[in-house]
């Protein structure tokens, strides 16, 4: 029988030989070997994982695109794209092509829960969830929901005005990450659960426990996803994540389940998500065939809607505010447009705000420089392989449009790192405009095709209203800590630093 030390030596040698084989294959023989990319990242997934854990992955991939171009191999089996053409090839159905489905490494649902629109892996399953939930975001639903959103934004503005009036100097130093979070969570809370004080953040000027856990949820969620790259290391990685993170997620989920069931059993006539979607709920006076949505699926989807429908808007609102404060001319131009169009804020409706060119330009530029998701929405090349941007890729290759790199691509945008809302105006289509050659189709922060964010219309309406009301009512100046947007850590979403601003009131 072989001595134990000899067994260990043989095992170690076998491991070394295996790793050498993997490195040689990935560098020389892999179908992706011809694509440009940093050598270490091309032969091992570890540099990718370590960069993600540091919150630097978005910026590291951006640096790669600046060095290697629009197509970069960022892992042995992953390719990143930074061009508008890739949006259609990856995320849209192409005649004669199989769909590129979501990458299960990033989009998997937690064990014991029903699939949601975010996690469902199949094309048919995604279409089923999307069909049901889309009724909540139709034009008709948006009209019904407007008064609800307006009420929460009124409370935000009135509360901030009170803080200014309480100060002897008639100025108030506030952290807008908090106040935007309070507002977006209160809005989505009432839309989902029919309860104006479901979270009660604005009323209490404080976070609901769920919201405090959101940043941790996204941070550890991205770290937990790396377990799927190396399943054998799952136990080690799981032990590195504090138990209270899992407990908090489960507590929030059960709270959402309870609120969903309370809303279903209430007699509230209010128009909200539940009143819109309940006719399609199997076994609840609505759909009774397989085309409907189950109770468990409804609960999972509402949990996702709260998380995704609040923090994403908060990120863009903070980005817009940060860039507007650093661009006084843009702030003044926006305020002039609002003052010229409206006599007072009661005239600011969803439909009227949607027709303001400069306001829309500010939001588009904010989405370009401060997208809710800086990285890629990862999908997988179907079995048999397919092409992206004319490049053939083998089946199973992980692909995506890296938003931070695509949106700041100096080959696509003039003065790409500068906040210039005018690049989105119709007037740029002249020979004298420096922005004439900007590839605006590259910017698709809500994704495209059937994978497009289902809440885009509501999100845009919220962004227009909140930004307009803030700029109309307050002079907004930078506080003590000056946030550099591109230096904040990013995981699944950006980990927002405090955005301190100094508010003083303007004449109504």
Short mmCIF file of C-alpha atoms in Angstrom, two decimals:
data_model
loop_
_atom_site.label_atom_id
_atom_site.label_comp_id
_atom_site.label_asym_id
_atom_site.label_seq_id
_atom_site.Cartn_x
_atom_site.Cartn_y
_atom_site.Cartn_z
CA UNK A 1 0.00 0.00 0.00
CA UNK A 2 1.35 3.44 -0.96
CA UNK A 3 2.44 5.59 2.06
CA UNK A 4 0.28 8.63 2.78
CA UNK A 5 3.03 11.17 1.86
CA UNK A 6 3.42 9.45 -1.53
CA UNK A 7 -0.32 9.69 -2.15
CA UNK A 8 -0.19 13.41 -1.41
CA UNK A 9 2.76 13.89 -3.76
CA UNK A 10 0.98 12.02 -6.55
CA UNK A 11 -2.21 14.03 -5.96
CA UNK A 12 -0.25 17.30 -5.97
CA UNK A 13 1.57 16.35 -9.17
CA UNK A 14 -1.72 15.37 -10.79
CA UNK A 15 -3.25 18.71 -9.78
CA UNK A 16 -0.28 20.64 -11.17
CA UNK A 17 -0.43 18.71 -14.45
CA UNK A 18 -4.16 19.35 -14.69
CA UNK A 19 -3.71 23.08 -14.09
CA UNK A 20 -0.91 23.22 -16.67
CA UNK A 21 -3.16 21.45 -19.16
CA UNK A 22 -6.00 23.93 -18.48
CA UNK A 23 -3.68 26.91 -18.88
CA UNK A 24 -2.21 25.53 -22.11
CA UNK A 25 -5.66 24.76 -23.52
CA UNK A 26 -7.13 28.13 -22.59
CA UNK A 27 -4.18 30.03 -24.05
CA UNK A 28 -3.45 28.02 -27.18
CA UNK A 29 -6.27 25.62 -28.09
CA UNK A 30 -9.53 27.20 -26.91
CA UNK A 31 -11.81 28.57 -29.67
CA UNK A 32 -11.56 31.88 -27.79
CA UNK A 33 -7.75 31.91 -27.86
CA UNK A 34 -7.75 34.17 -30.93
CA UNK A 35 -9.58 36.96 -29.10
CA UNK A 36 -7.63 39.77 -27.39
CA UNK A 37 -7.46 39.97 -23.62
CA UNK A 38 -5.04 40.00 -20.67
CA UNK A 39 -3.18 36.66 -20.42
CA UNK A 40 -3.94 35.91 -16.76
CA UNK A 41 -7.65 36.59 -17.21
CA UNK A 42 -7.74 34.47 -20.36
CA UNK A 43 -6.36 31.34 -18.69
CA UNK A 44 -8.02 31.53 -15.25
CA UNK A 45 -11.28 32.75 -13.72
CA UNK A 46 -9.50 33.78 -10.49
CA UNK A 47 -8.47 37.33 -11.58
CA UNK A 48 -12.12 37.97 -12.52
CA UNK A 49 -13.37 36.75 -9.14
CA UNK A 50 -10.79 38.68 -7.12
CA UNK A 51 -11.57 41.87 -9.04
CA UNK A 52 -15.28 41.39 -8.35
CA UNK A 53 -14.67 40.84 -4.65
CA UNK A 54 -12.75 44.13 -4.53
CA UNK A 55 -15.63 45.98 -6.19
CA UNK A 56 -13.33 46.88 -9.09
CA UNK A 57 -14.47 44.49 -11.83
CA UNK A 58 -16.41 47.14 -13.77
CA UNK A 59 -13.38 49.43 -13.88
CA UNK A 60 -10.88 46.67 -14.64
CA UNK A 61 -12.95 45.51 -17.63
CA UNK A 62 -13.26 49.14 -18.74
CA UNK A 63 -9.46 49.42 -18.73
CA UNK A 64 -9.26 46.24 -20.82
CA UNK A 65 -11.63 47.64 -23.42
CA UNK A 66 -9.58 50.83 -23.63
CA UNK A 67 -6.49 48.70 -24.29
CA UNK A 68 -7.84 45.87 -26.46
CA UNK A 69 -10.91 47.33 -28.17
CA UNK A 70 -14.64 46.57 -28.35
CA UNK A 71 -14.24 42.78 -27.98
CA UNK A 72 -12.27 41.43 -25.01
CA UNK A 73 -11.84 37.97 -23.53
CA UNK A 74 -12.18 38.55 -19.78
CA UNK A 75 -12.17 34.91 -18.63
CA UNK A 76 -11.46 31.49 -20.16
CA UNK A 77 -15.10 31.17 -21.25
CA UNK A 78 -16.34 34.78 -21.25
CA UNK A 79 -16.23 37.59 -23.80
CA UNK A 80 -17.15 41.22 -23.13
CA UNK A 81 -18.49 43.56 -25.81
CA UNK A 82 -18.56 47.37 -25.84
CA UNK A 83 -20.57 48.16 -28.96
CA UNK A 84 -24.18 48.87 -29.83
CA UNK A 85 -24.29 46.10 -32.43
CA UNK A 86 -23.82 43.50 -29.68
CA UNK A 87 -27.09 44.52 -27.99
CA UNK A 88 -29.17 43.12 -30.83
CA UNK A 89 -27.04 40.01 -31.36
CA UNK A 90 -27.11 38.96 -27.69
CA UNK A 91 -30.43 40.17 -26.30
CA UNK A 92 -32.81 40.19 -29.29
CA UNK A 93 -34.33 37.25 -31.14
CA UNK A 94 -32.73 36.89 -34.57
CA UNK A 95 -34.50 34.93 -37.32
CA UNK A 96 -32.82 31.57 -37.75
CA UNK A 97 -30.94 31.84 -34.43
CA UNK A 98 -31.56 30.29 -31.04
CA UNK A 99 -31.99 32.77 -28.16
CA UNK A 100 -29.08 33.61 -25.89
CA UNK A 101 -30.54 32.69 -22.49
CA UNK A 102 -29.65 34.24 -19.15
CA UNK A 103 -26.47 33.03 -17.52
CA UNK A 104 -27.58 30.77 -14.61
CA UNK A 105 -24.44 31.68 -12.67
CA UNK A 106 -25.77 35.21 -12.17
CA UNK A 107 -29.52 34.81 -12.55
CA UNK A 108 -30.30 31.71 -10.47
CA UNK A 109 -33.08 31.83 -7.87
CA UNK A 110 -32.39 30.99 -4.24
CA UNK A 111 -33.17 27.42 -3.21
CA UNK A 112 -36.74 26.85 -2.04
CA UNK A 113 -38.25 29.79 -3.94
CA UNK A 114 -40.31 29.86 -7.09
CA UNK A 115 -38.81 31.32 -10.24
CA UNK A 116 -39.29 35.03 -10.93
CA UNK A 117 -39.00 37.08 -14.10
CA UNK A 118 -35.34 37.66 -13.19
CA UNK A 119 -34.35 34.07 -12.51
CA UNK A 120 -36.48 31.92 -14.84
CA UNK A 121 -33.98 30.28 -17.21
CA UNK A 122 -36.10 29.37 -20.25
CA UNK A 123 -37.31 31.65 -23.02
CA UNK A 124 -40.91 30.44 -22.71
CA UNK A 125 -40.82 30.85 -18.94
CA UNK A 126 -39.49 34.38 -19.24
CA UNK A 127 -42.19 35.28 -21.75
CA UNK A 128 -44.88 33.88 -19.43
CA UNK A 129 -43.73 35.99 -16.47
CA UNK A 130 -43.23 39.05 -18.64
CA UNK A 131 -46.71 38.77 -20.13
CA UNK A 132 -48.31 38.66 -16.69
CA UNK A 133 -46.26 41.43 -15.09
CA UNK A 134 -46.30 43.75 -18.12
CA UNK A 135 -49.90 44.68 -17.27
CA UNK A 136 -48.55 46.49 -14.20
CA UNK A 137 -46.48 48.79 -16.41
CA UNK A 138 -48.82 49.49 -19.32
CA UNK A 139 -49.73 53.06 -20.27
CA UNK A 140 -53.14 52.60 -18.67
CA UNK A 141 -51.61 51.31 -15.44
CA UNK A 142 -49.13 54.19 -15.41
CA UNK A 143 -52.00 56.68 -15.59
CA UNK A 144 -53.73 54.94 -12.68
CA UNK A 145 -50.51 54.92 -10.63
CA UNK A 146 -49.50 58.55 -11.21
CA UNK A 147 -51.37 60.06 -8.26
CA UNK A 148 -49.72 57.54 -5.95
CA UNK A 149 -46.23 58.50 -7.18
CA UNK A 150 -47.06 62.21 -7.00
CA UNK A 151 -48.12 61.87 -3.35
CA UNK A 152 -44.79 60.36 -2.32
CA UNK A 153 -42.78 62.95 -4.25
CA UNK A 154 -44.83 65.72 -2.61
CA UNK A 155 -43.91 64.27 0.78
CA UNK A 156 -40.22 64.19 -0.19
CA UNK A 157 -40.20 67.85 -1.22
CA UNK A 158 -42.25 69.00 1.79
CA UNK A 159 -40.00 67.12 4.22
CA UNK A 160 -36.84 68.60 2.71
CA UNK A 161 -38.40 72.09 2.76
CA UNK A 162 -39.14 71.64 6.46
CA UNK A 163 -35.51 70.74 7.10
CA UNK A 164 -34.35 73.89 5.33
CA UNK A 165 -36.82 76.05 7.27
CA UNK A 166 -35.64 74.58 10.58
CA UNK A 167 -32.12 75.85 9.96
CA UNK A 168 -31.14 79.37 11.13
CA UNK A 169 -29.20 79.78 7.87
CA UNK A 170 -32.12 78.53 5.77
CA UNK A 171 -29.90 75.81 4.37
CA UNK A 172 -29.86 72.10 5.10
CA UNK A 173 -27.09 69.56 4.63
CA UNK A 174 -28.68 66.24 3.66
CA UNK A 175 -27.55 62.90 2.28
CA UNK A 176 -29.54 62.43 -0.92
CA UNK A 177 -28.75 58.71 -1.05
CA UNK A 178 -31.00 58.41 2.00
CA UNK A 179 -33.79 60.63 0.72
CA UNK A 180 -33.92 59.20 -2.76
CA UNK A 181 -33.92 55.70 -1.25
CA UNK A 182 -36.76 56.63 1.11
CA UNK A 183 -38.81 57.91 -1.83
CA UNK A 184 -38.25 55.09 -4.31
CA UNK A 185 -38.88 52.41 -1.68
CA UNK A 186 -42.06 54.07 -0.45
CA UNK A 187 -43.33 54.31 -4.03
CA UNK A 188 -42.62 50.68 -4.90
CA UNK A 189 -43.92 49.57 -1.50
CA UNK A 190 -47.34 51.09 -2.08
CA UNK A 191 -47.45 49.94 -5.70
CA UNK A 192 -46.74 46.35 -4.68
CA UNK A 193 -48.62 46.08 -1.40
CA UNK A 194 -51.32 48.76 -1.59
CA UNK A 195 -50.10 50.28 1.67
CA UNK A 196 -48.87 53.89 1.69
CA UNK A 197 -46.85 53.15 4.79
CA UNK A 198 -45.62 49.70 3.79
CA UNK A 199 -42.11 50.99 4.42
CA UNK A 200 -42.91 54.43 5.87
CA UNK A 201 -39.42 55.76 5.19
CA UNK A 202 -40.38 59.34 4.31
CA UNK A 203 -42.86 59.58 7.17
CA UNK A 204 -40.31 58.34 9.70
CA UNK A 205 -37.27 59.90 7.99
CA UNK A 206 -35.56 56.57 8.48
CA UNK A 207 -34.79 53.30 6.74
CA UNK A 208 -37.02 50.26 6.93
CA UNK A 209 -34.93 47.20 7.94
CA UNK A 210 -35.42 45.72 4.46
CA UNK A 211 -33.76 48.72 2.81
CA UNK A 212 -30.77 48.65 5.12
CA UNK A 213 -30.11 45.15 3.90
CA UNK A 214 -30.43 45.87 0.16
CA UNK A 215 -26.85 47.04 -0.39
CA UNK A 216 -25.61 43.99 1.49
CA UNK A 217 -27.98 41.83 -0.56
CA UNK A 218 -26.49 42.97 -3.86
CA UNK A 219 -22.92 42.90 -2.60
CA UNK A 220 -23.02 39.43 -1.13
CA UNK A 221 -25.27 38.26 -3.96
CA UNK A 222 -22.48 38.93 -6.43
CA UNK A 223 -19.95 37.22 -4.18
CA UNK A 224 -22.25 34.22 -3.73
CA UNK A 225 -22.56 33.93 -7.51
CA UNK A 226 -18.84 33.20 -7.72
CA UNK A 227 -19.53 29.94 -5.87
CA UNK A 228 -21.03 28.65 -9.09
CA UNK A 229 -17.73 29.10 -10.94
CA UNK A 230 -16.07 26.63 -8.53
CA UNK A 231 -18.78 24.44 -6.97
CA UNK A 232 -16.19 22.46 -4.99
CA UNK A 233 -15.34 25.62 -3.05
CA UNK A 234 -18.98 26.30 -2.17
CA UNK A 235 -18.69 25.34 1.49
CA UNK A 236 -15.65 27.57 2.02
CA UNK A 237 -17.26 30.58 0.37
CA UNK A 238 -20.56 30.05 2.17
CA UNK A 239 -18.75 30.11 5.50
CA UNK A 240 -17.16 33.44 4.63
CA UNK A 241 -20.58 35.07 4.34
CA UNK A 242 -22.08 36.07 7.70
CA UNK A 243 -25.11 34.06 8.74
CA UNK A 244 -27.08 37.21 9.43
CA UNK A 245 -27.00 38.02 5.68
CA UNK A 246 -28.92 34.84 4.87
CA UNK A 247 -31.26 35.37 7.81
CA UNK A 248 -32.01 38.96 6.78
CA UNK A 249 -32.81 37.91 3.20
CA UNK A 250 -35.19 35.21 4.38
CA UNK A 251 -36.83 37.58 6.86
CA UNK A 252 -37.41 40.16 4.13
CA UNK A 253 -38.77 37.53 1.78
CA UNK A 254 -41.26 36.26 4.36
CA UNK A 255 -42.29 39.84 5.12
CA UNK A 256 -42.99 40.35 1.40
CA UNK A 257 -44.99 37.10 1.28
CA UNK A 258 -47.14 38.27 4.18
CA UNK A 259 -47.73 41.70 2.59
CA UNK A 260 -48.68 40.10 -0.75
CA UNK A 261 -51.27 37.90 0.92
CA UNK A 262 -52.65 40.75 3.01
CA UNK A 263 -53.13 42.84 -0.14
CA UNK A 264 -54.80 39.97 -1.99
CA UNK A 265 -57.28 39.48 0.83
CA UNK A 266 -58.07 43.17 1.30
CA UNK A 267 -60.98 45.06 -0.23
CA UNK A 268 -58.86 48.06 -1.20
CA UNK A 269 -60.19 49.53 -4.48
CA UNK A 270 -56.85 51.23 -5.13
CA UNK A 271 -55.21 50.75 -8.53
CA UNK A 272 -51.81 49.20 -7.94
CA UNK A 273 -49.75 46.24 -9.13
CA UNK A 274 -51.88 43.72 -7.29
CA UNK A 275 -55.19 44.95 -8.64
CA UNK A 276 -53.71 44.77 -12.13
CA UNK A 277 -52.13 41.33 -11.92
CA UNK A 278 -54.59 39.41 -9.71
CA UNK A 279 -56.88 38.48 -12.65
CA UNK A 280 -53.97 36.44 -14.00
CA UNK A 281 -53.32 34.60 -10.74
CA UNK A 282 -54.18 30.92 -10.92
CA UNK A 283 -56.81 29.83 -8.43
CA UNK A 284 -57.62 33.34 -7.23
CA UNK A 285 -60.69 34.20 -9.25
CA UNK A 286 -58.56 34.65 -12.34
CA UNK A 287 -56.63 32.47 -14.76
CA UNK A 288 -57.08 28.77 -14.14
CA UNK A 289 -54.86 27.31 -16.85
CA UNK A 290 -51.12 27.02 -17.26
CA UNK A 291 -50.89 30.50 -18.78
CA UNK A 292 -51.49 32.05 -15.37
CA UNK A 293 -49.04 32.78 -12.59
CA UNK A 294 -48.96 30.80 -9.34
CA UNK A 295 -49.07 32.28 -5.85
CA UNK A 296 -45.44 31.29 -5.22
CA UNK A 297 -44.37 32.92 -8.50
CA UNK A 298 -46.30 36.06 -7.60
CA UNK A 299 -44.53 36.27 -4.25
CA UNK A 300 -41.10 35.81 -5.84
CA UNK A 301 -41.83 38.43 -8.47
CA UNK A 302 -43.04 41.02 -5.98
CA UNK A 303 -39.92 40.46 -3.87
CA UNK A 304 -37.81 41.10 -6.98
CA UNK A 305 -39.86 44.16 -7.96
CA UNK A 306 -39.20 45.81 -4.60
CA UNK A 307 -35.45 45.22 -4.81
CA UNK A 308 -35.03 46.07 -8.49
CA UNK A 309 -37.65 48.82 -8.68
CA UNK A 310 -36.13 51.01 -6.00
CA UNK A 311 -32.35 50.80 -5.77
CA UNK A 312 -31.94 51.15 -9.54
CA UNK A 313 -33.84 54.46 -9.60
CA UNK A 314 -31.92 55.64 -6.54
CA UNK A 315 -28.62 55.07 -8.35
CA UNK A 316 -29.66 57.12 -11.38
CA UNK A 317 -31.15 59.90 -9.23
CA UNK A 318 -27.92 60.18 -7.26
CA UNK A 319 -25.89 60.13 -10.46
CA UNK A 320 -28.01 62.86 -12.05
CA UNK A 321 -27.80 65.03 -8.93
CA UNK A 322 -24.04 64.54 -8.64
CA UNK A 323 -23.38 65.46 -12.26
CA UNK A 324 -25.81 68.39 -12.28
CA UNK A 325 -24.10 69.89 -9.22
CA UNK A 326 -20.77 69.68 -11.04
CA UNK A 327 -22.33 71.21 -14.18
CA UNK A 328 -23.94 74.53 -13.15
CA UNK A 329 -24.73 75.40 -16.77
CA UNK A 330 -26.70 72.19 -17.23
CA UNK A 331 -28.54 72.76 -13.94
CA UNK A 332 -29.47 76.30 -15.02
CA UNK A 333 -30.61 75.17 -18.48
CA UNK A 334 -32.85 72.50 -16.96
CA UNK A 335 -34.35 74.95 -14.47
CA UNK A 336 -35.05 77.46 -17.25
CA UNK A 337 -36.83 74.79 -19.29
CA UNK A 338 -39.02 73.87 -16.32
CA UNK A 339 -39.84 77.49 -15.45
CA UNK A 340 -40.71 78.27 -19.05
CA UNK A 341 -43.05 75.28 -19.33
CA UNK A 342 -44.86 75.30 -15.97
CA UNK A 343 -46.47 77.92 -13.76
CA UNK A 344 -46.31 75.66 -10.71
CA UNK A 345 -45.48 72.08 -9.79
CA UNK A 346 -49.11 70.95 -9.88
CA UNK A 347 -48.82 71.14 -13.67
CA UNK A 348 -45.95 68.62 -13.71
CA UNK A 349 -47.64 65.47 -14.92
CA UNK A 350 -46.03 62.34 -16.32
CA UNK A 351 -47.22 63.13 -19.84
CA UNK A 352 -46.10 66.78 -19.83
CA UNK A 353 -42.67 66.03 -18.36
CA UNK A 354 -42.12 63.35 -21.00
CA UNK A 355 -42.17 66.08 -23.67
CA UNK A 356 -39.36 68.23 -22.24
CA UNK A 357 -36.27 67.81 -24.46
CA UNK A 358 -33.60 68.99 -22.04
CA UNK A 359 -35.04 67.08 -19.07
CA UNK A 360 -34.99 63.90 -21.12
CA UNK A 361 -31.46 64.71 -22.25
CA UNK A 362 -30.33 65.06 -18.63
CA UNK A 363 -31.81 61.67 -17.78
CA UNK A 364 -30.32 59.97 -20.85
CA UNK A 365 -26.90 61.40 -20.03
CA UNK A 366 -27.29 60.30 -16.40
CA UNK A 367 -28.14 56.78 -17.57
CA UNK A 368 -25.04 56.85 -19.76
CA UNK A 369 -22.62 57.92 -17.04
CA UNK A 370 -24.39 56.44 -14.00
CA UNK A 371 -26.17 53.29 -15.22
CA UNK A 372 -27.93 51.19 -12.56
CA UNK A 373 -25.84 48.20 -13.69
CA UNK A 374 -22.30 49.09 -14.70
CA UNK A 375 -21.29 45.61 -15.80
CA UNK A 376 -22.92 43.25 -18.29
CA UNK A 377 -26.27 41.47 -18.12
CA UNK A 378 -24.70 38.09 -18.71
CA UNK A 379 -26.17 35.64 -21.22
CA UNK A 380 -24.90 32.38 -22.73
CA UNK A 381 -24.25 31.45 -26.36
CA UNK A 382 -26.69 28.63 -27.29
CA UNK A 383 -25.55 25.05 -27.99
CA UNK A 384 -23.82 24.72 -31.34
CA UNK A 385 -22.38 28.22 -31.16
CA UNK A 386 -23.39 31.50 -32.79
CA UNK A 387 -22.01 34.85 -33.87
CA UNK A 388 -21.88 38.17 -32.03
CA UNK A 389 -20.71 41.20 -34.01
CA UNK A 390 -19.64 38.81 -36.74
CA UNK A 391 -17.42 36.77 -34.39
CA UNK A 392 -18.23 33.07 -34.04
CA UNK A 393 -18.34 31.87 -30.43
CA UNK A 394 -18.76 28.29 -29.18
CA UNK A 395 -21.87 27.24 -27.28
CA UNK A 396 -21.66 27.92 -23.55
CA UNK A 397 -19.56 31.07 -23.91
CA UNK A 398 -20.69 33.75 -21.47
CA UNK A 399 -21.31 37.07 -23.21
CA UNK A 400 -22.74 40.51 -22.52
CA UNK A 401 -22.54 44.20 -23.35
CA UNK A 402 -20.37 45.82 -20.69
CA UNK A 403 -22.38 48.96 -20.09
CA UNK A 404 -19.73 51.07 -18.37
CA UNK A 405 -17.29 50.44 -21.22
CA UNK A 406 -19.84 50.81 -24.03
CA UNK A 407 -21.39 53.99 -22.64
CA UNK A 408 -18.00 55.69 -22.07
CA UNK A 409 -16.38 54.41 -25.25
CA UNK A 410 -14.35 57.32 -26.69
CA UNK A 411 -14.78 55.82 -30.17
CA UNK A 412 -18.56 56.10 -29.78
CA UNK A 413 -18.91 59.41 -27.92
CA UNK A 414 -17.23 62.79 -28.18
CA UNK A 415 -15.73 63.80 -24.83
CA UNK A 416 -17.05 60.50 -23.49
CA UNK A 417 -16.37 61.08 -19.78
CA UNK A 418 -18.00 64.53 -19.71
CA UNK A 419 -21.60 65.17 -18.62
CA UNK A 420 -23.08 66.81 -21.71
CA UNK A 421 -26.89 66.49 -21.91
CA UNK A 422 -26.89 68.43 -25.18
CA UNK A 423 -25.50 65.38 -26.96
CA UNK A 424 -29.05 63.96 -26.77
CA UNK A 425 -30.86 66.96 -28.27
CA UNK A 426 -32.21 67.01 -31.82
CA UNK A 427 -30.09 70.09 -32.52
CA UNK A 428 -26.92 67.97 -32.55
CA UNK A 429 -27.78 66.69 -36.01
CA UNK A 430 -25.80 69.49 -37.67
CA UNK A 431 -22.36 69.46 -39.20
CA UNK A 432 -21.08 71.93 -36.62
CA UNK A 433 -21.99 69.82 -33.59
CA UNK A 434 -19.12 67.95 -31.90
CA UNK A 435 -21.68 65.29 -30.92
CA UNK A 436 -22.88 64.59 -34.46
CA UNK A 437 -21.04 61.27 -34.65
CA UNK A 438 -22.07 60.05 -31.20
CA UNK A 439 -23.50 56.51 -31.37
CA UNK A 440 -26.50 57.06 -29.13
CA UNK A 441 -27.91 53.62 -29.96
CA UNK A 442 -25.10 52.15 -27.88
CA UNK A 443 -26.77 53.39 -24.68
CA UNK A 444 -29.46 50.92 -23.61
CA UNK A 445 -29.34 51.04 -19.82
CA UNK A 446 -32.67 49.19 -19.62
CA UNK A 447 -31.45 46.48 -22.04
CA UNK A 448 -33.30 45.69 -25.29
CA UNK A 449 -35.81 43.29 -26.81
CA UNK A 450 -37.69 40.81 -24.66
CA UNK A 451 -35.04 41.15 -21.95
CA UNK A 452 -35.65 44.90 -21.61
CA UNK A 453 -36.42 46.07 -18.07
CA UNK A 454 -40.16 45.66 -17.73
CA UNK A 455 -40.46 48.74 -15.50
CA UNK A 456 -38.73 51.18 -17.85
CA UNK A 457 -41.77 53.44 -18.37
CA UNK A 458 -42.45 53.75 -14.65
CA UNK A 459 -38.77 54.30 -13.88
CA UNK A 460 -38.48 57.07 -16.48
CA UNK A 461 -41.63 58.74 -15.14
CA UNK A 462 -40.25 58.65 -11.59
CA UNK A 463 -36.88 60.01 -12.69
CA UNK A 464 -38.43 62.89 -14.63
CA UNK A 465 -40.76 63.86 -11.79
CA UNK A 466 -38.28 63.66 -8.91
CA UNK A 467 -35.47 65.46 -10.75
CA UNK A 468 -37.85 68.18 -11.95
CA UNK A 469 -39.32 68.78 -8.50
CA UNK A 470 -35.88 68.93 -6.87
CA UNK A 471 -34.42 71.35 -9.44
CA UNK A 472 -37.57 73.52 -9.35
CA UNK A 473 -37.70 73.88 -5.57
CA UNK A 474 -34.07 73.88 -4.43
CA UNK A 475 -30.71 75.33 -5.11
CA UNK A 476 -28.55 72.21 -4.87
CA UNK A 477 -24.86 72.58 -4.07
CA UNK A 478 -22.13 70.07 -3.24
CA UNK A 479 -21.59 69.32 0.42
CA UNK A 480 -18.42 68.54 2.32
CA UNK A 481 -17.74 65.17 0.74
CA UNK A 482 -17.44 65.49 -3.01
CA UNK A 483 -18.35 62.15 -4.56
CA UNK A 484 -16.31 61.01 -7.56
CA UNK A 485 -18.85 58.81 -9.28
CA UNK A 486 -16.36 56.57 -11.06
CA UNK A 487 -14.48 55.73 -7.85
CA UNK A 488 -17.36 54.06 -6.01
CA UNK A 489 -17.26 50.28 -5.67
CA UNK A 490 -19.54 48.24 -7.90
CA UNK A 491 -20.84 44.72 -7.42
CA UNK A 492 -24.16 43.78 -9.05
CA UNK A 493 -24.98 47.44 -8.52
CA UNK A 494 -22.99 50.42 -7.35
CA UNK A 495 -22.26 50.70 -3.63
CA UNK A 496 -23.26 54.33 -3.18
CA UNK A 497 -21.18 56.63 -1.00
CA UNK A 498 -23.00 59.33 0.93
CA UNK A 499 -24.08 62.12 -1.43
CA UNK A 500 -24.11 65.16 0.86
CA UNK A 501 -25.73 68.22 -0.68
CA UNK A 502 -26.54 71.67 0.63
CA UNK A 503 -30.14 72.65 -0.05
CA UNK A 504 -31.66 76.11 0.00
CA UNK A 505 -35.14 76.92 -1.24
CA UNK A 506 -35.98 78.78 -4.43
CA UNK A 507 -39.14 80.76 -5.06
CA UNK A 508 -42.06 78.57 -6.15
#
